[in-house]
Short mmCIF file of C-alpha atoms and ligand atoms in Angstrom, two decimals:
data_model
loop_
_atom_site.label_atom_id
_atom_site.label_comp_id
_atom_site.label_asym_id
_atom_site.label_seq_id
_atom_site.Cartn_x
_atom_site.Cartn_y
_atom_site.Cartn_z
CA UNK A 1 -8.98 -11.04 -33.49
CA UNK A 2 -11.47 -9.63 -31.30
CA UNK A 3 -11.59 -10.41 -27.51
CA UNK A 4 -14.21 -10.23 -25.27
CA UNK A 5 -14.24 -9.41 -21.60
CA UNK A 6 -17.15 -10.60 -19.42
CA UNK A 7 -17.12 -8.25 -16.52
CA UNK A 8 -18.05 -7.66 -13.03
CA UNK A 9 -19.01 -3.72 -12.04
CA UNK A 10 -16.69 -1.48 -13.68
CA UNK A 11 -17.38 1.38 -11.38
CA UNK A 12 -15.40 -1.19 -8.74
CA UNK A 13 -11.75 0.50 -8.87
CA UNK A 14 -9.98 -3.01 -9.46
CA UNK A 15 -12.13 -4.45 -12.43
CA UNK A 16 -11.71 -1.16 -14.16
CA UNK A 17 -8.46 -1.23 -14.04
CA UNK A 18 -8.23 -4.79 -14.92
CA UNK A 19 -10.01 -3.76 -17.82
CA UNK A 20 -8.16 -0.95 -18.81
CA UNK A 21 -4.91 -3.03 -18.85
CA UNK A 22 -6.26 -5.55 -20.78
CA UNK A 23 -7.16 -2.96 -23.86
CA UNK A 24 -4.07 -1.26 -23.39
CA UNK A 25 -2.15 -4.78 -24.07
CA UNK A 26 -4.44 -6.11 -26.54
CA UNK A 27 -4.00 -3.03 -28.26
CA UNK A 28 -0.30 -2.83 -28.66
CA UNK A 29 -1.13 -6.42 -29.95
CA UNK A 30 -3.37 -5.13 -32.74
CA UNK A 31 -6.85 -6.79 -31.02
CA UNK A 32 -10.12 -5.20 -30.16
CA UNK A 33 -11.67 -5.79 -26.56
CA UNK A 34 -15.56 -5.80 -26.36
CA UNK A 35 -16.74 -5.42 -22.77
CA UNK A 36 -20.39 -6.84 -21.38
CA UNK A 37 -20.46 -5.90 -17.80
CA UNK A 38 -23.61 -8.12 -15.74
CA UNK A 39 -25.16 -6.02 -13.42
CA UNK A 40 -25.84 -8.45 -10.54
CA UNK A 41 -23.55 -11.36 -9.49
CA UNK A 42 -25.70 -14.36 -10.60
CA UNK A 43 -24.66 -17.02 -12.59
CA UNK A 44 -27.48 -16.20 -14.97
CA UNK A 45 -26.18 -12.40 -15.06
CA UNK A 46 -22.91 -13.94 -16.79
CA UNK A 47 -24.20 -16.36 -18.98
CA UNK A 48 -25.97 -13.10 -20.21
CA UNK A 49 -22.97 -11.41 -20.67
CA UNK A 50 -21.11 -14.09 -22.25
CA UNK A 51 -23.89 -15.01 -24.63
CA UNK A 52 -24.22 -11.02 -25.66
CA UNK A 53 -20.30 -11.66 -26.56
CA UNK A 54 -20.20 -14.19 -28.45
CA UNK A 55 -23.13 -13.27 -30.53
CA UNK A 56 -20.62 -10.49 -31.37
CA UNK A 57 -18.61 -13.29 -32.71
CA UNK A 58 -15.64 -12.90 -30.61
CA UNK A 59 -12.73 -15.24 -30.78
CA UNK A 60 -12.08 -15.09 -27.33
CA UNK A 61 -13.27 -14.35 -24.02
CA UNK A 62 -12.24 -13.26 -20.51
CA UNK A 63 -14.60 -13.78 -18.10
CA UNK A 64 -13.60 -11.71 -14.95
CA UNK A 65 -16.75 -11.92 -12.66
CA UNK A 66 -16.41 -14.03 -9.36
CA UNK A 67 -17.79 -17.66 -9.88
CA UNK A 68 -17.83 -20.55 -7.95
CA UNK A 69 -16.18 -23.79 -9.13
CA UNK A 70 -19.59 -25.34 -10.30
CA UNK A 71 -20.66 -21.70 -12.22
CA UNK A 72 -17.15 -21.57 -13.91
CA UNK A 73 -17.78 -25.38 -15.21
CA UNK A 74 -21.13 -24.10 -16.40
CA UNK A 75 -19.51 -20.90 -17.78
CA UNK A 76 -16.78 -23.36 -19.82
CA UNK A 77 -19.45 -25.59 -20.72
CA UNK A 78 -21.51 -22.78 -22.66
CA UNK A 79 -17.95 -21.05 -24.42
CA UNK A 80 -17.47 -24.83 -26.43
CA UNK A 81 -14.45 -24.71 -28.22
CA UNK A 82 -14.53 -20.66 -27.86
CA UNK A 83 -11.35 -20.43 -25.33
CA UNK A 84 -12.57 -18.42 -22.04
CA UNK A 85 -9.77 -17.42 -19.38
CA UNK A 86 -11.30 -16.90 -15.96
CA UNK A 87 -10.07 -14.31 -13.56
CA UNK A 88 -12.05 -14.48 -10.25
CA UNK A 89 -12.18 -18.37 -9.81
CA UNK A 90 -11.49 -20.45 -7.32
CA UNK A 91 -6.94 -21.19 -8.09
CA UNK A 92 -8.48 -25.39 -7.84
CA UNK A 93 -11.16 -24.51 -10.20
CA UNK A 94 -10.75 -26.95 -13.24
CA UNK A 95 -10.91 -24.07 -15.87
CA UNK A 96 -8.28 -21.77 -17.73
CA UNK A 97 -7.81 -19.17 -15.42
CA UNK A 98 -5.06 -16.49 -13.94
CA UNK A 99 -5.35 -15.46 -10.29
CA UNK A 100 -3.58 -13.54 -7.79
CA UNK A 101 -2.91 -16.25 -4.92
CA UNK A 102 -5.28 -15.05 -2.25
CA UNK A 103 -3.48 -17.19 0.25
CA UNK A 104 -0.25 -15.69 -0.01
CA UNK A 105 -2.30 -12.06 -0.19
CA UNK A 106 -3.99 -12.59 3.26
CA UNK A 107 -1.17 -14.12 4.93
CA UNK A 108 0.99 -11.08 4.12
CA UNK A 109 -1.50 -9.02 5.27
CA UNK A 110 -2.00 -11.06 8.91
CA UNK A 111 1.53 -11.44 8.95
CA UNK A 112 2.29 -7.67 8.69
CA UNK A 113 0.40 -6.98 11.66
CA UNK A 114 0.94 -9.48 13.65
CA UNK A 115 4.81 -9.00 13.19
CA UNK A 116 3.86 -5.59 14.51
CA UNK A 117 2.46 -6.89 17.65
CA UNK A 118 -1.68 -6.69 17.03
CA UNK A 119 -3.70 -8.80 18.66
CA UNK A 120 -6.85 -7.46 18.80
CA UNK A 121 -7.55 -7.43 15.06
CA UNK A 122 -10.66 -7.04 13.67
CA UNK A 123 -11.95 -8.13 9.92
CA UNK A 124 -13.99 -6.47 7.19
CA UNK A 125 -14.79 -9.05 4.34
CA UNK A 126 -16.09 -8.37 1.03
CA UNK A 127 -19.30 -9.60 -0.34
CA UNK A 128 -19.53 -13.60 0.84
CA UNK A 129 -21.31 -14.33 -2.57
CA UNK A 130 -17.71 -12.96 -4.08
CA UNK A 131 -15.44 -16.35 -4.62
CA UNK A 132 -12.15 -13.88 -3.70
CA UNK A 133 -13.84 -12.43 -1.11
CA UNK A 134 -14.49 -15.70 0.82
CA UNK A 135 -10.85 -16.92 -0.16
CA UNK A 136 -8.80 -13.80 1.38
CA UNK A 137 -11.64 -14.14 4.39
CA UNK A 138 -10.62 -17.98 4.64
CA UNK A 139 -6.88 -17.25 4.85
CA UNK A 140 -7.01 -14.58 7.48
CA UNK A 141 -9.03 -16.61 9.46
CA UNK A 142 -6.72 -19.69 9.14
CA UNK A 143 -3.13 -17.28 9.28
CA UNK A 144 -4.81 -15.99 12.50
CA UNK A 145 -5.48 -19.08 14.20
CA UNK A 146 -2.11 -20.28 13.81
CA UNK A 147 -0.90 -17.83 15.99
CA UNK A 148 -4.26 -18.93 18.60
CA UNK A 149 -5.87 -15.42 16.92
CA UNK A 150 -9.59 -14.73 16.37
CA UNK A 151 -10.38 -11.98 14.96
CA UNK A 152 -12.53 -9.77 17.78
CA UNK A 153 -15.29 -8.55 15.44
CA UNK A 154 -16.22 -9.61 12.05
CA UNK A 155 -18.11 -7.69 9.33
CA UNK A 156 -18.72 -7.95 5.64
CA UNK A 157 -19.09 -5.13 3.33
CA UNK A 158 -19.62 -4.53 -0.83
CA UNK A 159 -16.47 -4.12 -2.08
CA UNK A 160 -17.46 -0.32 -2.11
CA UNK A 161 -16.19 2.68 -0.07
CA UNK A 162 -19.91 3.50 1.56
CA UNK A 163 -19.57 -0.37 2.75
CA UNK A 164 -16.22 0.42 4.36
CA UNK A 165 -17.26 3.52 6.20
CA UNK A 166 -20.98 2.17 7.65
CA UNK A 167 -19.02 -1.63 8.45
CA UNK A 168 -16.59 0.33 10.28
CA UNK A 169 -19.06 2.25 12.60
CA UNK A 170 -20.60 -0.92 13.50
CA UNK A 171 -17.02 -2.50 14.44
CA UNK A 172 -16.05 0.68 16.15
CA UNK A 173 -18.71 0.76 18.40
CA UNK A 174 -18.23 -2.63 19.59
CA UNK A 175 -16.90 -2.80 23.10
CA UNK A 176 -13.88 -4.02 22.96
CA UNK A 177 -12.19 -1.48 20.27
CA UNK A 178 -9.53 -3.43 17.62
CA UNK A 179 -5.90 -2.43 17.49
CA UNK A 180 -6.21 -3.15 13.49
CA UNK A 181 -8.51 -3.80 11.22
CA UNK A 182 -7.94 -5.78 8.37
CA UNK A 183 -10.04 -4.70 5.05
CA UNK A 184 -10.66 -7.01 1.90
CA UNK A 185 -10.18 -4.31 -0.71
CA UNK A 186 -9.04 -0.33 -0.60
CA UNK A 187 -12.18 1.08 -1.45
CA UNK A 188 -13.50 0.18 1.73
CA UNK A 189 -10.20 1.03 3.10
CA UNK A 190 -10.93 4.57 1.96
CA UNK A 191 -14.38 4.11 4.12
CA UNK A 192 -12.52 2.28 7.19
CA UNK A 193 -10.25 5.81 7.11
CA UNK A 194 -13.19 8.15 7.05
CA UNK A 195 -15.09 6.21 10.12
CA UNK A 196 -11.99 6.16 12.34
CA UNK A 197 -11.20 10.18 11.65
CA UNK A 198 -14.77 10.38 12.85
CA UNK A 199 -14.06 8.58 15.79
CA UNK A 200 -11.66 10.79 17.01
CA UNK A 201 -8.94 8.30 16.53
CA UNK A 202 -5.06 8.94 15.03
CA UNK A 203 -4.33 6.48 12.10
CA UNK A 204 -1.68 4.80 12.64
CA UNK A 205 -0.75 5.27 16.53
CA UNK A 206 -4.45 4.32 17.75
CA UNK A 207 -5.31 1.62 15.11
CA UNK A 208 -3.71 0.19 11.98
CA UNK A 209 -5.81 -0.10 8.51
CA UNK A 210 -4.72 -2.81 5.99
CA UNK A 211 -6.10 -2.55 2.61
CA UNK A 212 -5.87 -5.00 -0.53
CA UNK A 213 -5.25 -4.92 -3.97
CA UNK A 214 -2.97 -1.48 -4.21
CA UNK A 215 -5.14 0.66 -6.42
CA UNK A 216 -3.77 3.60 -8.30
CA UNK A 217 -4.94 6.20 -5.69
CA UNK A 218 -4.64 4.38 -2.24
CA UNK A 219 -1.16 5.71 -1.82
CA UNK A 220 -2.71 9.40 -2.20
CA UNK A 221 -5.66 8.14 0.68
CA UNK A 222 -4.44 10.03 4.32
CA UNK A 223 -2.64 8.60 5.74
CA UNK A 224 -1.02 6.82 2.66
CA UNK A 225 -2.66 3.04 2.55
CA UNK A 226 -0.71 0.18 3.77
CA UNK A 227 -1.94 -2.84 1.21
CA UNK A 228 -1.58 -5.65 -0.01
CA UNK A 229 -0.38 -5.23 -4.12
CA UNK A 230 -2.45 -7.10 -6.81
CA UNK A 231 -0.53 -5.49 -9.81
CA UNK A 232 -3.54 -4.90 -11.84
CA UNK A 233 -1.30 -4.05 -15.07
CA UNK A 234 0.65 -7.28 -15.26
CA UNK A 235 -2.91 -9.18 -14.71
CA UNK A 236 -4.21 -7.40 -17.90
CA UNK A 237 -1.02 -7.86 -19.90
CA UNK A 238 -0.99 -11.45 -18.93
CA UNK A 239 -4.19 -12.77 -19.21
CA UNK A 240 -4.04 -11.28 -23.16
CA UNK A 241 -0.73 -12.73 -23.97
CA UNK A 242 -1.74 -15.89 -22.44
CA UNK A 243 -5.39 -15.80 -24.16
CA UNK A 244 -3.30 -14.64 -27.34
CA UNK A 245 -1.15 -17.60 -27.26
CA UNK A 246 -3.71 -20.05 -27.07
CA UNK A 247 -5.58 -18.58 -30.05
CA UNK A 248 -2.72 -19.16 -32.45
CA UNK A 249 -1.69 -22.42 -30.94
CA UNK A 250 -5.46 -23.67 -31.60
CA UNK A 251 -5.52 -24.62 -28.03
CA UNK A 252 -2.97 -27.32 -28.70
CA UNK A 253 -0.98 -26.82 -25.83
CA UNK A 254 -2.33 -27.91 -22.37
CA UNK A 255 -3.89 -24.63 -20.89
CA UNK A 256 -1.88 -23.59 -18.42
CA UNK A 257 -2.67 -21.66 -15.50
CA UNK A 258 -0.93 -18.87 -13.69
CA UNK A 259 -1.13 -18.19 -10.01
CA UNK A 260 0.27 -14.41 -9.74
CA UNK A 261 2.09 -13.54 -6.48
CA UNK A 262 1.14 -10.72 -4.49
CA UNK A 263 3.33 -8.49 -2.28
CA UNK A 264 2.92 -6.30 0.78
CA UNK A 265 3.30 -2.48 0.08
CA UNK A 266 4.04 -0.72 3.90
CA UNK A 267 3.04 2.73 3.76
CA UNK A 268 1.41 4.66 6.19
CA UNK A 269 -1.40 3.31 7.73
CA UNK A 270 0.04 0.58 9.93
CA UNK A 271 2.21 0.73 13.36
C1 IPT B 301 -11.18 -7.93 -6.79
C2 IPT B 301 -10.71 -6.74 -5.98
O1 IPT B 301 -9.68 -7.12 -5.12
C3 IPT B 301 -11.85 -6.16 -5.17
O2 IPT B 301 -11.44 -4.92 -4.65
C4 IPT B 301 -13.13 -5.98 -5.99
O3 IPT B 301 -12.98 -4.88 -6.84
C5 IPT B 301 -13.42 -7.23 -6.76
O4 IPT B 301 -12.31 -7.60 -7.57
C6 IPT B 301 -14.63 -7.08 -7.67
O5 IPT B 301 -15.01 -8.34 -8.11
S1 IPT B 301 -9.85 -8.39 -7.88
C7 IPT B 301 -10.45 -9.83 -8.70
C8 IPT B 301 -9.59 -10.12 -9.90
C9 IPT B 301 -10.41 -11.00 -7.77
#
Protein backbone atom coordinates (compact mmCIF):
# COMPACT_ATOMS: atom_id res chain seq x y z
CA UNK A 1 0.00 0.00 0.00
CA UNK A 2 0.83 3.51 -0.17
CA UNK A 3 -0.54 6.09 2.37
CA UNK A 4 -0.94 9.51 2.08
CA UNK A 5 -0.71 12.22 4.68
CA UNK A 6 -2.48 15.56 4.08
CA UNK A 7 -0.62 17.96 6.25
CA UNK A 8 -0.66 21.14 8.06
CA UNK A 9 2.98 23.18 8.26
CA UNK A 10 5.65 20.81 8.86
CA UNK A 11 8.04 23.39 10.12
CA UNK A 12 5.27 23.39 13.26
CA UNK A 13 7.29 21.04 15.84
CA UNK A 14 4.08 18.80 16.53
CA UNK A 15 2.93 17.98 12.84
CA UNK A 16 6.48 17.06 12.08
CA UNK A 17 6.68 14.86 14.47
CA UNK A 18 3.33 13.47 13.85
CA UNK A 19 4.64 12.88 10.59
CA UNK A 20 7.73 11.38 11.35
CA UNK A 21 5.97 8.72 13.53
CA UNK A 22 3.67 7.89 11.10
CA UNK A 23 6.62 6.83 8.42
CA UNK A 24 8.49 5.29 11.03
CA UNK A 25 5.31 2.86 11.75
CA UNK A 26 4.18 2.52 8.33
CA UNK A 27 7.51 1.55 7.58
CA UNK A 28 8.10 -1.28 9.93
CA UNK A 29 4.69 -2.22 8.28
CA UNK A 30 6.20 -2.37 4.78
CA UNK A 31 3.99 0.97 3.44
CA UNK A 32 5.12 4.12 1.80
CA UNK A 33 3.85 7.61 3.19
CA UNK A 34 3.46 10.45 0.57
CA UNK A 35 3.18 13.84 2.27
CA UNK A 36 1.24 17.11 0.58
CA UNK A 37 1.60 19.81 3.08
CA UNK A 38 -1.19 23.05 2.19
CA UNK A 39 0.38 26.12 2.81
CA UNK A 40 -2.51 28.17 4.24
CA UNK A 41 -5.34 26.80 6.47
CA UNK A 42 -8.31 27.01 4.02
CA UNK A 43 -10.53 24.43 3.24
CA UNK A 44 -9.60 24.89 -0.39
CA UNK A 45 -5.73 24.58 0.64
CA UNK A 46 -6.68 20.84 1.68
CA UNK A 47 -8.84 19.79 -0.89
CA UNK A 48 -5.61 20.73 -2.86
CA UNK A 49 -3.60 18.61 -0.96
CA UNK A 50 -5.82 15.75 -0.88
CA UNK A 51 -6.61 15.88 -4.57
CA UNK A 52 -2.55 16.08 -5.34
CA UNK A 53 -2.69 12.61 -3.22
CA UNK A 54 -4.89 10.79 -4.59
CA UNK A 55 -3.92 11.54 -8.09
CA UNK A 56 -0.83 9.69 -6.76
CA UNK A 57 -3.19 6.88 -6.41
CA UNK A 58 -2.87 6.33 -2.80
CA UNK A 59 -4.89 3.77 -0.96
CA UNK A 60 -5.22 5.75 1.93
CA UNK A 61 -5.11 9.01 3.44
CA UNK A 62 -4.49 10.92 6.68
CA UNK A 63 -5.58 14.15 6.67
CA UNK A 64 -3.95 16.00 9.69
CA UNK A 65 -4.79 19.75 9.05
CA UNK A 66 -7.35 21.45 11.50
CA UNK A 67 -10.96 21.42 10.00
CA UNK A 68 -14.11 22.29 11.19
CA UNK A 69 -16.97 19.76 11.38
CA UNK A 70 -18.61 21.06 8.07
CA UNK A 71 -14.83 21.10 6.13
CA UNK A 72 -14.13 17.50 7.44
CA UNK A 73 -17.73 16.37 5.90
CA UNK A 74 -16.59 18.10 2.74
CA UNK A 75 -13.07 16.56 3.08
CA UNK A 76 -14.94 12.82 3.48
CA UNK A 77 -17.23 13.67 0.84
CA UNK A 78 -14.34 14.24 -1.86
CA UNK A 79 -12.05 10.84 -0.49
CA UNK A 80 -15.42 8.45 -1.72
CA UNK A 81 -14.75 5.11 -0.83
CA UNK A 82 -10.84 6.13 -0.44
CA UNK A 83 -10.71 5.71 3.60
CA UNK A 84 -9.36 9.19 5.14
CA UNK A 85 -8.54 9.26 9.04
CA UNK A 86 -8.70 12.80 10.37
CA UNK A 87 -6.41 14.06 13.06
CA UNK A 88 -7.27 17.71 13.96
CA UNK A 89 -11.17 17.44 14.00
CA UNK A 90 -13.54 18.33 16.14
CA UNK A 91 -13.75 14.49 18.80
CA UNK A 92 -18.05 15.01 17.69
CA UNK A 93 -17.06 15.39 14.17
CA UNK A 94 -18.96 12.57 12.21
CA UNK A 95 -15.72 11.35 10.39
CA UNK A 96 -12.94 8.62 11.05
CA UNK A 97 -10.70 10.35 13.13
CA UNK A 98 -8.05 9.92 16.25
CA UNK A 99 -7.62 12.83 18.65
CA UNK A 100 -5.97 13.67 21.76
CA UNK A 101 -9.02 14.73 24.11
CA UNK A 102 -8.47 18.45 24.36
CA UNK A 103 -10.80 18.56 27.29
CA UNK A 104 -8.99 16.39 29.48
CA UNK A 105 -5.58 18.33 28.07
CA UNK A 106 -6.78 21.80 29.26
CA UNK A 107 -8.30 20.74 32.37
CA UNK A 108 -4.99 19.19 33.48
CA UNK A 109 -3.37 22.08 32.60
CA UNK A 110 -5.98 24.61 34.71
CA UNK A 111 -6.04 22.12 37.23
CA UNK A 112 -2.23 22.05 37.76
CA UNK A 113 -2.18 25.56 38.53
CA UNK A 114 -4.90 26.13 40.20
CA UNK A 115 -4.01 23.20 42.65
CA UNK A 116 -0.94 25.36 43.06
CA UNK A 117 -2.84 28.30 44.21
CA UNK A 118 -2.91 30.79 40.84
CA UNK A 119 -5.42 32.97 40.44
CA UNK A 120 -4.40 35.50 38.37
CA UNK A 121 -3.86 33.39 35.25
CA UNK A 122 -3.53 34.66 32.08
CA UNK A 123 -4.14 32.76 28.48
CA UNK A 124 -2.27 32.58 25.20
CA UNK A 125 -4.44 30.70 22.50
CA UNK A 126 -3.37 29.42 19.29
CA UNK A 127 -4.65 30.50 15.99
CA UNK A 128 -8.79 30.79 16.47
CA UNK A 129 -9.14 29.54 12.78
CA UNK A 130 -7.23 26.21 14.34
CA UNK A 131 -10.28 23.66 15.41
CA UNK A 132 -7.70 22.44 18.52
CA UNK A 133 -6.82 25.67 19.20
CA UNK A 134 -10.40 26.90 19.94
CA UNK A 135 -11.12 23.46 21.79
CA UNK A 136 -8.11 23.64 24.47
CA UNK A 137 -9.16 27.66 24.54
CA UNK A 138 -12.89 26.46 25.27
CA UNK A 139 -11.87 24.12 28.11
CA UNK A 140 -9.67 26.50 29.98
CA UNK A 141 -12.15 28.94 29.84
CA UNK A 142 -14.93 26.57 31.12
CA UNK A 143 -12.25 24.58 33.88
CA UNK A 144 -11.63 28.21 35.01
CA UNK A 145 -15.00 29.33 35.58
CA UNK A 146 -15.83 26.51 37.65
CA UNK A 147 -13.64 27.60 40.15
CA UNK A 148 -15.42 31.57 39.54
CA UNK A 149 -11.86 32.13 37.37
CA UNK A 150 -11.43 34.46 34.38
CA UNK A 151 -8.58 34.50 32.95
CA UNK A 152 -7.02 38.35 33.51
CA UNK A 153 -5.71 38.86 29.96
CA UNK A 154 -6.31 36.96 26.87
CA UNK A 155 -4.16 36.72 23.71
CA UNK A 156 -3.90 34.54 20.67
CA UNK A 157 -0.80 33.68 18.92
CA UNK A 158 0.38 31.26 15.65
CA UNK A 159 1.26 28.26 17.04
CA UNK A 160 4.92 29.59 16.49
CA UNK A 161 7.67 30.64 18.96
CA UNK A 162 7.89 34.52 17.50
CA UNK A 163 3.93 34.44 18.39
CA UNK A 164 4.75 33.35 21.94
CA UNK A 165 7.42 35.89 22.64
CA UNK A 166 5.54 39.26 20.94
CA UNK A 167 1.85 37.80 22.73
CA UNK A 168 3.71 37.71 25.83
CA UNK A 169 5.03 41.38 25.80
CA UNK A 170 1.63 42.53 25.18
CA UNK A 171 0.25 40.41 28.31
CA UNK A 172 3.20 41.48 30.34
CA UNK A 173 2.68 44.91 30.04
CA UNK A 174 -0.79 44.82 31.05
CA UNK A 175 -1.39 46.30 34.45
CA UNK A 176 -2.29 43.88 36.45
CA UNK A 177 0.77 41.27 35.88
CA UNK A 178 -0.49 37.24 35.83
CA UNK A 179 0.84 34.79 38.36
CA UNK A 180 0.72 32.10 35.31
CA UNK A 181 0.22 32.01 32.04
CA UNK A 182 -1.23 29.29 30.36
CA UNK A 183 0.16 28.63 26.58
CA UNK A 184 -1.68 26.48 23.83
CA UNK A 185 1.43 24.79 22.46
CA UNK A 186 5.43 24.76 23.53
CA UNK A 187 6.67 26.60 20.77
CA UNK A 188 5.17 29.59 22.01
CA UNK A 189 6.08 28.38 25.37
CA UNK A 190 9.68 28.72 24.21
CA UNK A 191 8.59 32.53 23.25
CA UNK A 192 6.48 33.06 26.64
CA UNK A 193 10.17 32.03 28.36
CA UNK A 194 12.22 34.45 26.35
CA UNK A 195 9.66 37.57 27.05
CA UNK A 196 9.54 36.94 30.81
CA UNK A 197 13.67 36.61 31.08
CA UNK A 198 13.37 39.96 29.39
CA UNK A 199 11.20 41.20 31.87
CA UNK A 200 13.40 40.76 34.54
CA UNK A 201 11.26 38.09 36.02
CA UNK A 202 12.48 34.46 37.75
CA UNK A 203 10.57 31.49 36.11
CA UNK A 204 9.08 29.72 38.29
CA UNK A 205 9.02 31.86 41.70
CA UNK A 206 7.56 35.12 39.89
CA UNK A 207 5.24 33.42 37.30
CA UNK A 208 4.45 29.89 36.17
CA UNK A 209 4.52 28.89 32.23
CA UNK A 210 2.35 25.91 31.12
CA UNK A 211 3.00 24.57 27.77
CA UNK A 212 1.10 21.80 25.62
CA UNK A 213 1.77 18.99 23.65
CA UNK A 214 5.40 17.82 25.26
CA UNK A 215 7.65 18.17 22.26
CA UNK A 216 10.95 16.42 22.06
CA UNK A 217 13.01 19.49 23.17
CA UNK A 218 10.71 21.38 25.73
CA UNK A 219 12.26 19.46 28.56
CA UNK A 220 15.82 20.92 27.36
CA UNK A 221 13.86 24.77 27.22
CA UNK A 222 15.26 26.77 30.73
CA UNK A 223 13.79 26.25 32.95
CA UNK A 224 12.67 22.67 31.85
CA UNK A 225 8.82 23.08 30.43
CA UNK A 226 5.99 22.08 32.54
CA UNK A 227 3.30 20.64 29.74
CA UNK A 228 0.76 19.05 29.00
CA UNK A 229 1.93 15.43 26.99
CA UNK A 230 0.32 14.68 23.54
CA UNK A 231 2.54 11.53 22.88
CA UNK A 232 3.16 12.32 19.34
CA UNK A 233 4.71 8.66 18.70
CA UNK A 234 1.73 6.62 19.81
CA UNK A 235 -0.54 9.15 17.57
CA UNK A 236 1.59 8.14 14.49
CA UNK A 237 1.73 4.45 15.34
CA UNK A 238 -1.95 4.48 15.87
CA UNK A 239 -3.49 6.29 13.34
CA UNK A 240 -1.40 3.70 10.75
CA UNK A 241 -2.41 0.57 12.46
CA UNK A 242 -5.84 1.80 12.67
CA UNK A 243 -5.81 3.17 8.88
CA UNK A 244 -3.99 -0.30 8.18
CA UNK A 245 -6.73 -2.26 9.63
CA UNK A 246 -9.40 -0.76 7.83
CA UNK A 247 -7.65 -1.28 4.48
CA UNK A 248 -7.60 -5.04 4.80
CA UNK A 249 -10.95 -5.28 6.44
CA UNK A 250 -12.41 -3.32 3.24
CA UNK A 251 -13.90 -0.96 5.66
CA UNK A 252 -16.22 -3.67 6.87
CA UNK A 253 -16.01 -2.98 10.33
CA UNK A 254 -17.74 0.18 11.75
CA UNK A 255 -14.88 2.86 11.82
CA UNK A 256 -14.05 3.36 15.04
CA UNK A 257 -12.68 6.27 16.61
CA UNK A 258 -10.06 6.80 19.25
CA UNK A 259 -9.98 9.61 21.72
CA UNK A 260 -6.18 9.48 23.08
CA UNK A 261 -5.67 10.63 26.71
CA UNK A 262 -3.28 13.17 27.56
CA UNK A 263 -1.24 13.55 30.77
CA UNK A 264 0.41 16.35 32.73
CA UNK A 265 4.30 16.26 32.69
CA UNK A 266 5.51 18.71 35.97
CA UNK A 267 8.84 19.90 35.32
CA UNK A 268 10.21 23.06 35.96
CA UNK A 269 8.39 25.85 34.98
CA UNK A 270 5.49 25.91 37.42
CA UNK A 271 5.31 26.81 41.37
C1 LIG B 1 -1.28 20.63 17.31
C2 LIG B 1 -0.19 21.08 18.27
O1 LIG B 1 -0.61 20.89 19.59
C3 LIG B 1 0.15 22.54 18.06
O2 LIG B 1 1.32 22.83 18.77
C4 LIG B 1 0.34 22.89 16.58
O3 LIG B 1 1.57 22.38 16.14
C5 LIG B 1 -0.80 22.35 15.77
O4 LIG B 1 -0.94 20.95 15.98
C6 LIG B 1 -0.62 22.58 14.29
O5 LIG B 1 -1.82 22.32 13.65
S1 LIG B 1 -1.45 18.87 17.47
C7 LIG B 1 -2.79 18.47 16.41
C8 LIG B 1 -2.81 16.99 16.16
C9 LIG B 1 -4.08 18.89 17.04
Amino acid sequence: YTLGLATTELALHAPSQIASAMKTRANQLGFNVVISMIDNLSLTACRAAVNELMSQRVDGVLINVPLSNDDAGAIAQLCGNLPALFLDVDPEADVFKILFDPHCGAEQGVAHLLALGHQQIAVLTGPLKSISARLRYEGWLKTLALHDITPCAVQHGDWSAASGYQQALLLLSQPERPTAILVANDQMALGVLRAVHEFGLRVPEQISVMGYDDTEDSAFFFPPLTTIKQDFRLLGHESINRLVEHLHTHGDHQQSSLLLPTSLVERHTTA
